[in-house]
Amino acid sequence: QVQLVESGGGLVQAGGSLRLSCAASVRTFSSFSMGWFRQAPGKERDFVAAITWSGGSTSYSDSVKGRFTISRGNAKNTVFLQMNSLKPEDTAVYYCAARYSDVVFAPRADMYAYWGQGTQVTVSS
């Protein structure tokens, strides 16, 4: 079984930075991938970034590439999302997700079996 808990959300000004964390409780990290999605009110849940646990391969949506960085801290069973140069359109609930696959390009939400409860990120103009 997999349990995911996000933290680090909050209110920031446009141009600011924020780092999200996701703590994973999981039996094994073999063939394991984690990702971040976000969902604004009335909008679809959109892919942000993903990383494979063993190889460290990463994938990003075009809207965040160059501004956001996904990384892992395996010893702490944690994945991070460093968010820089934040824009008001980044405002959303950010969800941590996981799946048992080492294929990093997985931009659809239905590809992930495990989800956290989300953390709110609000970027003011």
Backbone atoms as SQL, in Angstrom:
CREATE TABLE atoms (id INTEGER PRIMARY KEY, chain TEXT, resi INTEGER, resn TEXT, atom TEXT, x REAL, y REAL, z REAL);
INSERT INTO atoms VALUES
  (1, 'A', 1, 'GLN', 'N', 0.845, -1.180, 0.000),
  (2, 'A', 1, 'GLN', 'CA', 0.000, 0.000, 0.000),
  (3, 'A', 1, 'GLN', 'C', 0.889, 1.241, 0.000),
  (4, 'A', 2, 'VAL', 'N', 0.381, 2.313, -0.560),
  (5, 'A', 2, 'VAL', 'CA', 1.118, 3.556, -0.687),
  (6, 'A', 2, 'VAL', 'C', 0.300, 4.677, -0.062),
  (7, 'A', 3, 'GLN', 'N', 0.957, 5.471, 0.761),
  (8, 'A', 3, 'GLN', 'CA', 0.348, 6.665, 1.326),
  (9, 'A', 3, 'GLN', 'C', 1.237, 7.867, 1.023),
  (10, 'A', 4, 'LEU', 'N', 0.622, 8.961, 0.597),
  (11, 'A', 4, 'LEU', 'CA', 1.341, 10.161, 0.208),
  (12, 'A', 4, 'LEU', 'C', 0.784, 11.356, 0.971),
  (13, 'A', 5, 'VAL', 'N', 1.674, 12.195, 1.486),
  (14, 'A', 5, 'VAL', 'CA', 1.278, 13.380, 2.234),
  (15, 'A', 5, 'VAL', 'C', 2.064, 14.567, 1.713),
  (16, 'A', 6, 'GLU', 'N', 1.356, 15.574, 1.184),
  (17, 'A', 6, 'GLU', 'CA', 1.992, 16.783, 0.678),
  (18, 'A', 6, 'GLU', 'C', 2.075, 17.846, 1.765),
  (19, 'A', 7, 'SER', 'N', 3.049, 18.733, 1.607),
  (20, 'A', 7, 'SER', 'CA', 3.177, 19.883, 2.482),
  (21, 'A', 7, 'SER', 'C', 3.946, 20.972, 1.747),
  (22, 'A', 8, 'GLY', 'N', 3.920, 22.176, 2.294),
  (23, 'A', 8, 'GLY', 'CA', 4.704, 23.274, 1.753),
  (24, 'A', 8, 'GLY', 'C', 3.925, 24.313, 0.986),
  (25, 'A', 9, 'GLY', 'N', 2.631, 24.103, 0.792),
  (26, 'A', 9, 'GLY', 'CA', 1.833, 25.091, 0.097),
  (27, 'A', 9, 'GLY', 'C', 1.634, 26.343, 0.923),
  (28, 'A', 10, 'GLY', 'N', 1.143, 27.385, 0.265),
  (29, 'A', 10, 'GLY', 'CA', 0.908, 28.639, 0.951),
  (30, 'A', 10, 'GLY', 'C', 0.624, 29.758, -0.012),
  (31, 'A', 11, 'LEU', 'N', 0.652, 30.968, 0.509),
  (32, 'A', 11, 'LEU', 'CA', 0.396, 32.180, -0.261),
  (33, 'A', 11, 'LEU', 'C', 1.711, 32.894, -0.517),
  (34, 'A', 12, 'VAL', 'N', 2.006, 33.148, -1.784),
  (35, 'A', 12, 'VAL', 'CA', 3.231, 33.844, -2.164),
  (36, 'A', 12, 'VAL', 'C', 2.907, 34.902, -3.208),
  (37, 'A', 13, 'GLN', 'N', 3.792, 35.878, -3.331),
  (38, 'A', 13, 'GLN', 'CA', 3.653, 36.904, -4.346),
  (39, 'A', 13, 'GLN', 'C', 4.189, 36.419, -5.679),
  (40, 'A', 14, 'ALA', 'N', 3.656, 36.973, -6.749),
  (41, 'A', 14, 'ALA', 'CA', 4.167, 36.657, -8.075),
  (42, 'A', 14, 'ALA', 'C', 5.666, 36.922, -8.137),
  (43, 'A', 15, 'GLY', 'N', 6.382, 35.993, -8.752),
  (44, 'A', 15, 'GLY', 'CA', 7.828, 36.075, -8.819),
  (45, 'A', 15, 'GLY', 'C', 8.538, 35.391, -7.675),
  (46, 'A', 16, 'GLY', 'N', 7.796, 34.993, -6.670),
  (47, 'A', 16, 'GLY', 'CA', 8.377, 34.339, -5.522),
  (48, 'A', 16, 'GLY', 'C', 8.601, 32.860, -5.742),
  (49, 'A', 17, 'SER', 'N', 9.052, 32.200, -4.683),
  (50, 'A', 17, 'SER', 'CA', 9.387, 30.781, -4.746),
  (51, 'A', 17, 'SER', 'C', 8.719, 30.022, -3.622),
  (52, 'A', 18, 'LEU', 'N', 8.546, 28.738, -3.852),
  (53, 'A', 18, 'LEU', 'CA', 7.945, 27.859, -2.875),
  (54, 'A', 18, 'LEU', 'C', 8.448, 26.448, -3.150),
  (55, 'A', 19, 'ARG', 'N', 8.636, 25.655, -2.111),
  (56, 'A', 19, 'ARG', 'CA', 9.031, 24.266, -2.294),
  (57, 'A', 19, 'ARG', 'C', 8.014, 23.350, -1.646),
  (58, 'A', 20, 'LEU', 'N', 7.459, 22.479, -2.456),
  (59, 'A', 20, 'LEU', 'CA', 6.515, 21.488, -1.982),
  (60, 'A', 20, 'LEU', 'C', 7.234, 20.186, -1.671),
  (61, 'A', 21, 'SER', 'N', 6.736, 19.473, -0.685),
  (62, 'A', 21, 'SER', 'CA', 7.286, 18.181, -0.310),
  (63, 'A', 21, 'SER', 'C', 6.185, 17.137, -0.319),
  (64, 'A', 22, 'CYS', 'N', 6.565, 15.919, -0.645),
  (65, 'A', 22, 'CYS', 'CA', 5.653, 14.790, -0.588),
  (66, 'A', 22, 'CYS', 'C', 6.360, 13.645, 0.109),
  (67, 'A', 23, 'ALA', 'N', 5.839, 13.241, 1.240),
  (68, 'A', 23, 'ALA', 'CA', 6.382, 12.120, 1.988),
  (69, 'A', 23, 'ALA', 'C', 5.629, 10.850, 1.608),
  (70, 'A', 24, 'ALA', 'N', 6.370, 9.829, 1.224),
  (71, 'A', 24, 'ALA', 'CA', 5.785, 8.588, 0.742),
  (72, 'A', 24, 'ALA', 'C', 6.006, 7.462, 1.742),
  (73, 'A', 25, 'SER', 'N', 4.936, 6.785, 2.078),
  (74, 'A', 25, 'SER', 'CA', 5.001, 5.542, 2.840),
  (75, 'A', 25, 'SER', 'C', 4.701, 4.412, 1.882),
  (76, 'A', 26, 'VAL', 'N', 5.724, 3.629, 1.573),
  (77, 'A', 26, 'VAL', 'CA', 5.594, 2.604, 0.545),
  (78, 'A', 26, 'VAL', 'C', 6.507, 1.438, 0.894),
  (79, 'A', 27, 'ARG', 'N', 6.097, 0.235, 0.526),
  (80, 'A', 27, 'ARG', 'CA', 6.877, -0.953, 0.872),
  (81, 'A', 27, 'ARG', 'C', 8.152, -1.074, 0.060),
  (82, 'A', 28, 'THR', 'N', 8.092, -0.699, -1.209),
  (83, 'A', 28, 'THR', 'CA', 9.254, -0.796, -2.070),
  (84, 'A', 28, 'THR', 'C', 9.258, 0.355, -3.065),
  (85, 'A', 29, 'PHE', 'N', 10.470, 0.803, -3.416),
  (86, 'A', 29, 'PHE', 'CA', 10.617, 1.862, -4.395),
  (87, 'A', 29, 'PHE', 'C', 11.120, 1.347, -5.738),
  (88, 'A', 30, 'SER', 'N', 11.159, 0.034, -5.915),
  (89, 'A', 30, 'SER', 'CA', 11.544, -0.526, -7.192),
  (90, 'A', 30, 'SER', 'C', 10.441, -0.287, -8.214),
  (91, 'A', 31, 'SER', 'N', 10.855, 0.069, -9.430),
  (92, 'A', 31, 'SER', 'CA', 9.914, 0.358, -10.512),
  (93, 'A', 31, 'SER', 'C', 8.831, 1.325, -10.044),
  (94, 'A', 32, 'PHE', 'N', 9.264, 2.431, -9.490),
  (95, 'A', 32, 'PHE', 'CA', 8.371, 3.372, -8.832),
  (96, 'A', 32, 'PHE', 'C', 8.585, 4.766, -9.397),
  (97, 'A', 33, 'SER', 'N', 7.503, 5.458, -9.631),
  (98, 'A', 33, 'SER', 'CA', 7.564, 6.823, -10.132),
  (99, 'A', 33, 'SER', 'C', 6.646, 7.708, -9.305),
  (100, 'A', 34, 'MET', 'N', 7.028, 8.963, -9.179),
  (101, 'A', 34, 'MET', 'CA', 6.197, 9.930, -8.492),
  (102, 'A', 34, 'MET', 'C', 6.060, 11.175, -9.346),
  (103, 'A', 35, 'GLY', 'N', 4.946, 11.846, -9.182),
  (104, 'A', 35, 'GLY', 'CA', 4.694, 13.029, -9.969),
  (105, 'A', 35, 'GLY', 'C', 3.894, 14.059, -9.207),
  (106, 'A', 36, 'TRP', 'N', 3.815, 15.224, -9.810),
  (107, 'A', 36, 'TRP', 'CA', 3.005, 16.315, -9.291),
  (108, 'A', 36, 'TRP', 'C', 1.969, 16.723, -10.331),
  (109, 'A', 37, 'PHE', 'N', 0.752, 16.887, -9.873),
  (110, 'A', 37, 'PHE', 'CA', -0.332, 17.420, -10.673),
  (111, 'A', 37, 'PHE', 'C', -0.909, 18.633, -9.959),
  (112, 'A', 38, 'ARG', 'N', -1.662, 19.437, -10.694),
  (113, 'A', 38, 'ARG', 'CA', -2.328, 20.567, -10.066),
  (114, 'A', 38, 'ARG', 'C', -3.720, 20.737, -10.652),
  (115, 'A', 39, 'GLN', 'N', -4.599, 21.281, -9.831),
  (116, 'A', 39, 'GLN', 'CA', -5.981, 21.460, -10.242),
  (117, 'A', 39, 'GLN', 'C', -6.526, 22.755, -9.666),
  (118, 'A', 40, 'ALA', 'N', -6.944, 23.639, -10.550),
  (119, 'A', 40, 'ALA', 'CA', -7.603, 24.876, -10.165),
  (120, 'A', 40, 'ALA', 'C', -9.112, 24.655, -10.145),
  (121, 'A', 41, 'PRO', 'N', -9.864, 25.477, -9.408),
  (122, 'A', 41, 'PRO', 'CA', -11.317, 25.299, -9.355),
  (123, 'A', 41, 'PRO', 'C', -11.952, 25.311, -10.737),
  (124, 'A', 42, 'GLY', 'N', -12.765, 24.309, -11.007),
  (125, 'A', 42, 'GLY', 'CA', -13.437, 24.208, -12.287),
  (126, 'A', 42, 'GLY', 'C', -12.575, 23.740, -13.433),
  (127, 'A', 43, 'LYS', 'N', -11.327, 23.383, -13.162),
  (128, 'A', 43, 'LYS', 'CA', -10.398, 22.964, -14.205),
  (129, 'A', 43, 'LYS', 'C', -10.048, 21.492, -14.059),
  (130, 'A', 44, 'GLU', 'N', -9.445, 20.944, -15.105),
  (131, 'A', 44, 'GLU', 'CA', -8.970, 19.573, -15.063),
  (132, 'A', 44, 'GLU', 'C', -7.721, 19.474, -14.206),
  (133, 'A', 45, 'ARG', 'N', -7.449, 18.265, -13.760),
  (134, 'A', 45, 'ARG', 'CA', -6.211, 18.012, -13.042),
  (135, 'A', 45, 'ARG', 'C', -5.085, 17.829, -14.056),
  (136, 'A', 46, 'ASP', 'N', -4.126, 18.748, -14.046),
  (137, 'A', 46, 'ASP', 'CA', -3.101, 18.813, -15.075),
  (138, 'A', 46, 'ASP', 'C', -1.748, 18.343, -14.557),
  (139, 'A', 47, 'PHE', 'N', -1.018, 17.706, -15.437),
  (140, 'A', 47, 'PHE', 'CA', 0.327, 17.230, -15.144),
  (141, 'A', 47, 'PHE', 'C', 1.291, 18.391, -14.952),
  (142, 'A', 48, 'VAL', 'N', 2.186, 18.261, -13.979),
  (143, 'A', 48, 'VAL', 'CA', 3.215, 19.260, -13.719),
  (144, 'A', 48, 'VAL', 'C', 4.604, 18.684, -13.960),
  (145, 'A', 49, 'ALA', 'N', 4.933, 17.602, -13.263),
  (146, 'A', 49, 'ALA', 'CA', 6.271, 17.022, -13.354),
  (147, 'A', 49, 'ALA', 'C', 6.242, 15.605, -12.816),
  (148, 'A', 50, 'ALA', 'N', 7.234, 14.805, -13.208),
  (149, 'A', 50, 'ALA', 'CA', 7.347, 13.438, -12.725),
  (150, 'A', 50, 'ALA', 'C', 8.809, 13.035, -12.654),
  (151, 'A', 51, 'ILE', 'N', 9.080, 12.016, -11.849),
  (152, 'A', 51, 'ILE', 'CA', 10.435, 11.515, -11.687),
  (153, 'A', 51, 'ILE', 'C', 10.380, 10.022, -11.409),
  (154, 'A', 52, 'THR', 'N', 11.330, 9.273, -11.987),
  (155, 'A', 52, 'THR', 'CA', 11.471, 7.862, -11.659),
  (156, 'A', 52, 'THR', 'C', 12.398, 7.724, -10.463),
  (157, 'A', 53, 'TRP', 'N', 12.108, 6.753, -9.606),
  (158, 'A', 53, 'TRP', 'CA', 12.864, 6.654, -8.371),
  (159, 'A', 53, 'TRP', 'C', 14.255, 6.104, -8.563),
  (160, 'A', 54, 'SER', 'N', 14.411, 5.099, -9.406),
  (161, 'A', 54, 'SER', 'CA', 15.710, 4.462, -9.572),
  (162, 'A', 54, 'SER', 'C', 16.635, 5.243, -10.489),
  (163, 'A', 55, 'GLY', 'N', 16.147, 5.641, -11.655),
  (164, 'A', 55, 'GLY', 'CA', 16.988, 6.313, -12.627),
  (165, 'A', 55, 'GLY', 'C', 17.052, 7.821, -12.494),
  (166, 'A', 56, 'GLY', 'N', 16.069, 8.413, -11.822),
  (167, 'A', 56, 'GLY', 'CA', 16.058, 9.846, -11.666),
  (168, 'A', 56, 'GLY', 'C', 15.662, 10.617, -12.911),
  (169, 'A', 57, 'SER', 'N', 15.099, 9.947, -13.895),
  (170, 'A', 57, 'SER', 'CA', 14.624, 10.644, -15.080),
  (171, 'A', 57, 'SER', 'C', 13.467, 11.550, -14.715),
  (172, 'A', 58, 'THR', 'N', 13.422, 12.713, -15.343),
  (173, 'A', 58, 'THR', 'CA', 12.388, 13.689, -15.036),
  (174, 'A', 58, 'THR', 'C', 11.642, 14.102, -16.281),
  (175, 'A', 59, 'SER', 'N', 10.430, 14.566, -16.079),
  (176, 'A', 59, 'SER', 'CA', 9.594, 15.058, -17.156),
  (177, 'A', 59, 'SER', 'C', 8.798, 16.244, -16.626),
  (178, 'A', 60, 'TYR', 'N', 8.590, 17.259, -17.479),
  (179, 'A', 60, 'TYR', 'CA', 7.897, 18.469, -17.076),
  (180, 'A', 60, 'TYR', 'C', 6.879, 18.878, -18.123),
  (181, 'A', 61, 'SER', 'N', 5.826, 19.518, -17.658),
  (182, 'A', 61, 'SER', 'CA', 4.918, 20.154, -18.587),
  (183, 'A', 61, 'SER', 'C', 5.581, 21.408, -19.148),
  (184, 'A', 62, 'ASP', 'N', 5.174, 21.801, -20.339),
  (185, 'A', 62, 'ASP', 'CA', 5.766, 22.974, -20.968),
  (186, 'A', 62, 'ASP', 'C', 5.536, 24.241, -20.152),
  (187, 'A', 63, 'SER', 'N', 4.437, 24.311, -19.433),
  (188, 'A', 63, 'SER', 'CA', 4.098, 25.519, -18.704),
  (189, 'A', 63, 'SER', 'C', 5.000, 25.782, -17.503),
  (190, 'A', 64, 'VAL', 'N', 5.689, 24.761, -17.010),
  (191, 'A', 64, 'VAL', 'CA', 6.537, 24.932, -15.831),
  (192, 'A', 64, 'VAL', 'C', 8.005, 24.683, -16.112),
  (193, 'A', 65, 'LYS', 'N', 8.337, 24.173, -17.271),
  (194, 'A', 65, 'LYS', 'CA', 9.724, 23.857, -17.597),
  (195, 'A', 65, 'LYS', 'C', 10.588, 25.115, -17.503),
  (196, 'A', 66, 'GLY', 'N', 11.701, 24.992, -16.810),
  (197, 'A', 66, 'GLY', 'CA', 12.588, 26.121, -16.592),
  (198, 'A', 66, 'GLY', 'C', 12.301, 26.888, -15.326),
  (199, 'A', 67, 'ARG', 'N', 11.136, 26.689, -14.739),
  (200, 'A', 67, 'ARG', 'CA', 10.771, 27.362, -13.498),
  (201, 'A', 67, 'ARG', 'C', 10.657, 26.396, -12.320),
  (202, 'A', 68, 'PHE', 'N', 10.163, 25.190, -12.582),
  (203, 'A', 68, 'PHE', 'CA', 9.975, 24.197, -11.536),
  (204, 'A', 68, 'PHE', 'C', 11.016, 23.093, -11.680),
  (205, 'A', 69, 'THR', 'N', 11.395, 22.509, -10.563),
  (206, 'A', 69, 'THR', 'CA', 12.328, 21.392, -10.558),
  (207, 'A', 69, 'THR', 'C', 11.822, 20.311, -9.616),
  (208, 'A', 70, 'ILE', 'N', 11.717, 19.096, -10.126),
  (209, 'A', 70, 'ILE', 'CA', 11.340, 17.967, -9.296),
  (210, 'A', 70, 'ILE', 'C', 12.597, 17.196, -8.911),
  (211, 'A', 71, 'SER', 'N', 12.670, 16.759, -7.676),
  (212, 'A', 71, 'SER', 'CA', 13.813, 16.013, -7.199),
  (213, 'A', 71, 'SER', 'C', 13.359, 15.040, -6.126),
  (214, 'A', 72, 'ARG', 'N', 14.232, 14.103, -5.785),
  (215, 'A', 72, 'ARG', 'CA', 13.888, 13.090, -4.794),
  (216, 'A', 72, 'ARG', 'C', 14.918, 13.027, -3.683),
  (217, 'A', 73, 'GLY', 'N', 14.447, 12.716, -2.509),
  (218, 'A', 73, 'GLY', 'CA', 15.317, 12.436, -1.380),
  (219, 'A', 73, 'GLY', 'C', 14.983, 11.059, -0.879),
  (220, 'A', 74, 'ASN', 'N', 15.609, 10.050, -1.467),
  (221, 'A', 74, 'ASN', 'CA', 15.199, 8.667, -1.237),
  (222, 'A', 74, 'ASN', 'C', 15.366, 8.239, 0.221),
  (223, 'A', 75, 'ALA', 'N', 16.420, 8.741, 0.875),
  (224, 'A', 75, 'ALA', 'CA', 16.642, 8.373, 2.265),
  (225, 'A', 75, 'ALA', 'C', 15.499, 8.827, 3.164),
  (226, 'A', 76, 'LYS', 'N', 14.848, 9.897, 2.784),
  (227, 'A', 76, 'LYS', 'CA', 13.727, 10.429, 3.549),
  (228, 'A', 76, 'LYS', 'C', 12.388, 10.053, 2.937),
  (229, 'A', 77, 'ASN', 'N', 12.419, 9.214, 1.884),
  (230, 'A', 77, 'ASN', 'CA', 11.198, 8.816, 1.193),
  (231, 'A', 77, 'ASN', 'C', 10.378, 10.031, 0.779),
  (232, 'A', 78, 'THR', 'N', 11.057, 10.988, 0.163),
  (233, 'A', 78, 'THR', 'CA', 10.448, 12.270, -0.117),
  (234, 'A', 78, 'THR', 'C', 10.752, 12.730, -1.533),
  (235, 'A', 79, 'VAL', 'N', 9.779, 13.341, -2.159),
  (236, 'A', 79, 'VAL', 'CA', 9.965, 14.007, -3.437),
  (237, 'A', 79, 'VAL', 'C', 9.636, 15.487, -3.246),
  (238, 'A', 80, 'PHE', 'N', 10.387, 16.345, -3.940),
  (239, 'A', 80, 'PHE', 'CA', 10.227, 17.785, -3.806),
  (240, 'A', 80, 'PHE', 'C', 9.841, 18.401, -5.137),
  (241, 'A', 81, 'LEU', 'N', 9.151, 19.513, -5.053),
  (242, 'A', 81, 'LEU', 'CA', 8.890, 20.341, -6.216),
  (243, 'A', 81, 'LEU', 'C', 9.298, 21.765, -5.870),
  (244, 'A', 82, 'GLN', 'N', 10.437, 22.188, -6.411),
  (245, 'A', 82, 'GLN', 'CA', 10.900, 23.555, -6.230),
  (246, 'A', 82, 'GLN', 'C', 10.241, 24.432, -7.279),
  (247, 'A', 83, 'MET', 'N', 9.521, 25.438, -6.832),
  (248, 'A', 83, 'MET', 'CA', 8.741, 26.297, -7.706),
  (249, 'A', 83, 'MET', 'C', 9.310, 27.710, -7.638),
  (250, 'A', 84, 'ASN', 'N', 9.874, 28.169, -8.738),
  (251, 'A', 84, 'ASN', 'CA', 10.449, 29.505, -8.827),
  (252, 'A', 84, 'ASN', 'C', 9.684, 30.337, -9.842),
  (253, 'A', 85, 'SER', 'N', 9.868, 31.646, -9.754),
  (254, 'A', 85, 'SER', 'CA', 9.225, 32.582, -10.681),
  (255, 'A', 85, 'SER', 'C', 7.735, 32.304, -10.794),
  (256, 'A', 86, 'LEU', 'N', 7.093, 32.183, -9.666),
  (257, 'A', 86, 'LEU', 'CA', 5.683, 31.812, -9.644),
  (258, 'A', 86, 'LEU', 'C', 4.808, 32.885, -10.271),
  (259, 'A', 87, 'LYS', 'N', 3.776, 32.428, -10.953),
  (260, 'A', 87, 'LYS', 'CA', 2.820, 33.287, -11.628),
  (261, 'A', 87, 'LYS', 'C', 1.435, 33.064, -11.043),
  (262, 'A', 88, 'PRO', 'N', 0.540, 34.053, -11.154),
  (263, 'A', 88, 'PRO', 'CA', -0.823, 33.843, -10.659),
  (264, 'A', 88, 'PRO', 'C', -1.499, 32.617, -11.261),
  (265, 'A', 89, 'GLU', 'N', -1.193, 32.289, -12.503),
  (266, 'A', 89, 'GLU', 'CA', -1.795, 31.129, -13.134),
  (267, 'A', 89, 'GLU', 'C', -1.288, 29.807, -12.579),
  (268, 'A', 90, 'ASP', 'N', -0.272, 29.844, -11.720),
  (269, 'A', 90, 'ASP', 'CA', 0.175, 28.645, -11.019),
  (270, 'A', 90, 'ASP', 'C', -0.711, 28.313, -9.821),
  (271, 'A', 91, 'THR', 'N', -1.626, 29.206, -9.483),
  (272, 'A', 91, 'THR', 'CA', -2.513, 28.985, -8.351),
  (273, 'A', 91, 'THR', 'C', -3.361, 27.742, -8.570),
  (274, 'A', 92, 'ALA', 'N', -3.301, 26.822, -7.627),
  (275, 'A', 92, 'ALA', 'CA', -4.026, 25.561, -7.739),
  (276, 'A', 92, 'ALA', 'C', -3.775, 24.739, -6.481),
  (277, 'A', 93, 'VAL', 'N', -4.536, 23.670, -6.358),
  (278, 'A', 93, 'VAL', 'CA', -4.200, 22.636, -5.396),
  (279, 'A', 93, 'VAL', 'C', -3.213, 21.695, -6.068),
  (280, 'A', 94, 'TYR', 'N', -2.092, 21.474, -5.431),
  (281, 'A', 94, 'TYR', 'CA', -1.049, 20.617, -5.978),
  (282, 'A', 94, 'TYR', 'C', -1.108, 19.253, -5.308),
  (283, 'A', 95, 'TYR', 'N', -1.122, 18.217, -6.139),
  (284, 'A', 95, 'TYR', 'CA', -1.250, 16.849, -5.665),
  (285, 'A', 95, 'TYR', 'C', 0.001, 16.050, -5.976),
  (286, 'A', 96, 'CYS', 'N', 0.439, 15.288, -5.013),
  (287, 'A', 96, 'CYS', 'CA', 1.482, 14.305, -5.212),
  (288, 'A', 96, 'CYS', 'C', 0.841, 12.999, -5.655),
  (289, 'A', 97, 'ALA', 'N', 1.456, 12.326, -6.613),
  (290, 'A', 97, 'ALA', 'CA', 0.930, 11.078, -7.140),
  (291, 'A', 97, 'ALA', 'C', 2.052, 10.066, -7.308),
  (292, 'A', 98, 'ALA', 'N', 1.690, 8.789, -7.339),
  (293, 'A', 98, 'ALA', 'CA', 2.680, 7.728, -7.475),
  (294, 'A', 98, 'ALA', 'C', 2.099, 6.558, -8.246),
  (295, 'A', 99, 'ARG', 'N', 3.001, 5.800, -8.857),
  (296, 'A', 99, 'ARG', 'CA', 2.607, 4.601, -9.577),
  (297, 'A', 99, 'ARG', 'C', 3.783, 3.649, -9.654),
  (298, 'A', 100, 'TYR', 'N', 3.474, 2.366, -9.815),
  (299, 'A', 100, 'TYR', 'CA', 4.512, 1.355, -9.952),
  (300, 'A', 100, 'TYR', 'C', 4.854, 1.191, -11.424),
  (301, 'A', 101, 'SER', 'N', 5.713, 2.081, -11.892),
  (302, 'A', 101, 'SER', 'CA', 6.216, 2.062, -13.253),
  (303, 'A', 101, 'SER', 'C', 7.469, 2.900, -13.306),
  (304, 'A', 102, 'ASP', 'N', 8.429, 2.500, -14.140),
  (305, 'A', 102, 'ASP', 'CA', 9.642, 3.284, -14.324),
  (306, 'A', 102, 'ASP', 'C', 9.636, 4.065, -15.631),
  (307, 'A', 103, 'VAL', 'N', 8.492, 4.188, -16.256),
  (308, 'A', 103, 'VAL', 'CA', 8.331, 5.028, -17.431),
  (309, 'A', 103, 'VAL', 'C', 7.976, 6.422, -16.952),
  (310, 'A', 104, 'VAL', 'N', 8.848, 7.389, -17.203),
  (311, 'A', 104, 'VAL', 'CA', 8.702, 8.702, -16.590),
  (312, 'A', 104, 'VAL', 'C', 7.636, 9.546, -17.279),
  (313, 'A', 105, 'PHE', 'N', 7.425, 9.359, -18.571),
  (314, 'A', 105, 'PHE', 'CA', 6.470, 10.197, -19.272),
  (315, 'A', 105, 'PHE', 'C', 5.072, 9.640, -19.060),
  (316, 'A', 106, 'ALA', 'N', 4.399, 10.181, -18.079),
  (317, 'A', 106, 'ALA', 'CA', 3.054, 9.753, -17.709),
  (318, 'A', 106, 'ALA', 'C', 2.234, 10.979, -17.362),
  (319, 'A', 107, 'PRO', 'N', 1.759, 11.705, -18.369),
  (320, 'A', 107, 'PRO', 'CA', 1.107, 12.995, -18.126),
  (321, 'A', 107, 'PRO', 'C', -0.381, 12.919, -17.803),
  (322, 'A', 108, 'ARG', 'N', -0.977, 11.737, -17.843),
  (323, 'A', 108, 'ARG', 'CA', -2.401, 11.620, -17.554),
  (324, 'A', 108, 'ARG', 'C', -2.602, 11.207, -16.104),
  (325, 'A', 109, 'ALA', 'N', -3.570, 11.837, -15.457),
  (326, 'A', 109, 'ALA', 'CA', -3.845, 11.541, -14.060),
  (327, 'A', 109, 'ALA', 'C', -4.262, 10.098, -13.849),
  (328, 'A', 110, 'ASP', 'N', -4.959, 9.520, -14.825),
  (329, 'A', 110, 'ASP', 'CA', -5.422, 8.148, -14.656),
  (330, 'A', 110, 'ASP', 'C', -4.306, 7.121, -14.766),
  (331, 'A', 111, 'MET', 'N', -3.088, 7.549, -15.054),
  (332, 'A', 111, 'MET', 'CA', -1.939, 6.658, -15.042),
  (333, 'A', 111, 'MET', 'C', -1.412, 6.406, -13.639),
  (334, 'A', 112, 'TYR', 'N', -1.856, 7.184, -12.674),
  (335, 'A', 112, 'TYR', 'CA', -1.353, 7.103, -11.305),
  (336, 'A', 112, 'TYR', 'C', -2.405, 6.496, -10.393),
  (337, 'A', 113, 'ALA', 'N', -1.987, 5.527, -9.611),
  (338, 'A', 113, 'ALA', 'CA', -2.907, 4.811, -8.743),
  (339, 'A', 113, 'ALA', 'C', -3.010, 5.404, -7.345),
  (340, 'A', 114, 'TYR', 'N', -2.004, 6.152, -6.929),
  (341, 'A', 114, 'TYR', 'CA', -1.940, 6.641, -5.554),
  (342, 'A', 114, 'TYR', 'C', -1.814, 8.153, -5.533),
  (343, 'A', 115, 'TRP', 'N', -2.552, 8.770, -4.622),
  (344, 'A', 115, 'TRP', 'CA', -2.638, 10.230, -4.561),
  (345, 'A', 115, 'TRP', 'C', -2.607, 10.735, -3.133),
  (346, 'A', 116, 'GLY', 'N', -1.975, 11.887, -2.949),
  (347, 'A', 116, 'GLY', 'CA', -2.088, 12.598, -1.698),
  (348, 'A', 116, 'GLY', 'C', -3.340, 13.441, -1.661),
  (349, 'A', 117, 'GLN', 'N', -3.533, 14.150, -0.561),
  (350, 'A', 117, 'GLN', 'CA', -4.732, 14.951, -0.380),
  (351, 'A', 117, 'GLN', 'C', -4.634, 16.349, -0.968),
  (352, 'A', 118, 'GLY', 'N', -3.441, 16.763, -1.347),
  (353, 'A', 118, 'GLY', 'CA', -3.255, 18.051, -1.976),
  (354, 'A', 118, 'GLY', 'C', -2.830, 19.135, -1.006),
  (355, 'A', 119, 'THR', 'N', -2.135, 20.131, -1.542),
  (356, 'A', 119, 'THR', 'CA', -1.745, 21.299, -0.775),
  (357, 'A', 119, 'THR', 'C', -1.985, 22.540, -1.625),
  (358, 'A', 120, 'GLN', 'N', -2.578, 23.560, -1.026),
  (359, 'A', 120, 'GLN', 'CA', -2.984, 24.752, -1.760),
  (360, 'A', 120, 'GLN', 'C', -1.802, 25.674, -1.999),
  (361, 'A', 121, 'VAL', 'N', -1.644, 26.095, -3.242),
  (362, 'A', 121, 'VAL', 'CA', -0.671, 27.112, -3.614),
  (363, 'A', 121, 'VAL', 'C', -1.428, 28.284, -4.214),
  (364, 'A', 122, 'THR', 'N', -1.254, 29.457, -3.631),
  (365, 'A', 122, 'THR', 'CA', -1.904, 30.660, -4.118),
  (366, 'A', 122, 'THR', 'C', -0.844, 31.707, -4.417),
  (367, 'A', 123, 'VAL', 'N', -0.847, 32.210, -5.641),
  (368, 'A', 123, 'VAL', 'CA', 0.123, 33.210, -6.073),
  (369, 'A', 123, 'VAL', 'C', -0.625, 34.506, -6.330),
  (370, 'A', 124, 'SER', 'N', -0.310, 35.525, -5.573),
  (371, 'A', 124, 'SER', 'CA', -0.970, 36.812, -5.701),
  (372, 'A', 124, 'SER', 'C', -0.253, 37.684, -6.721),
  (373, 'A', 125, 'SER', 'N', -1.003, 38.554, -7.377),
  (374, 'A', 125, 'SER', 'CA', -0.438, 39.442, -8.374),
  (375, 'A', 125, 'SER', 'C', 0.006, 40.756, -7.756);
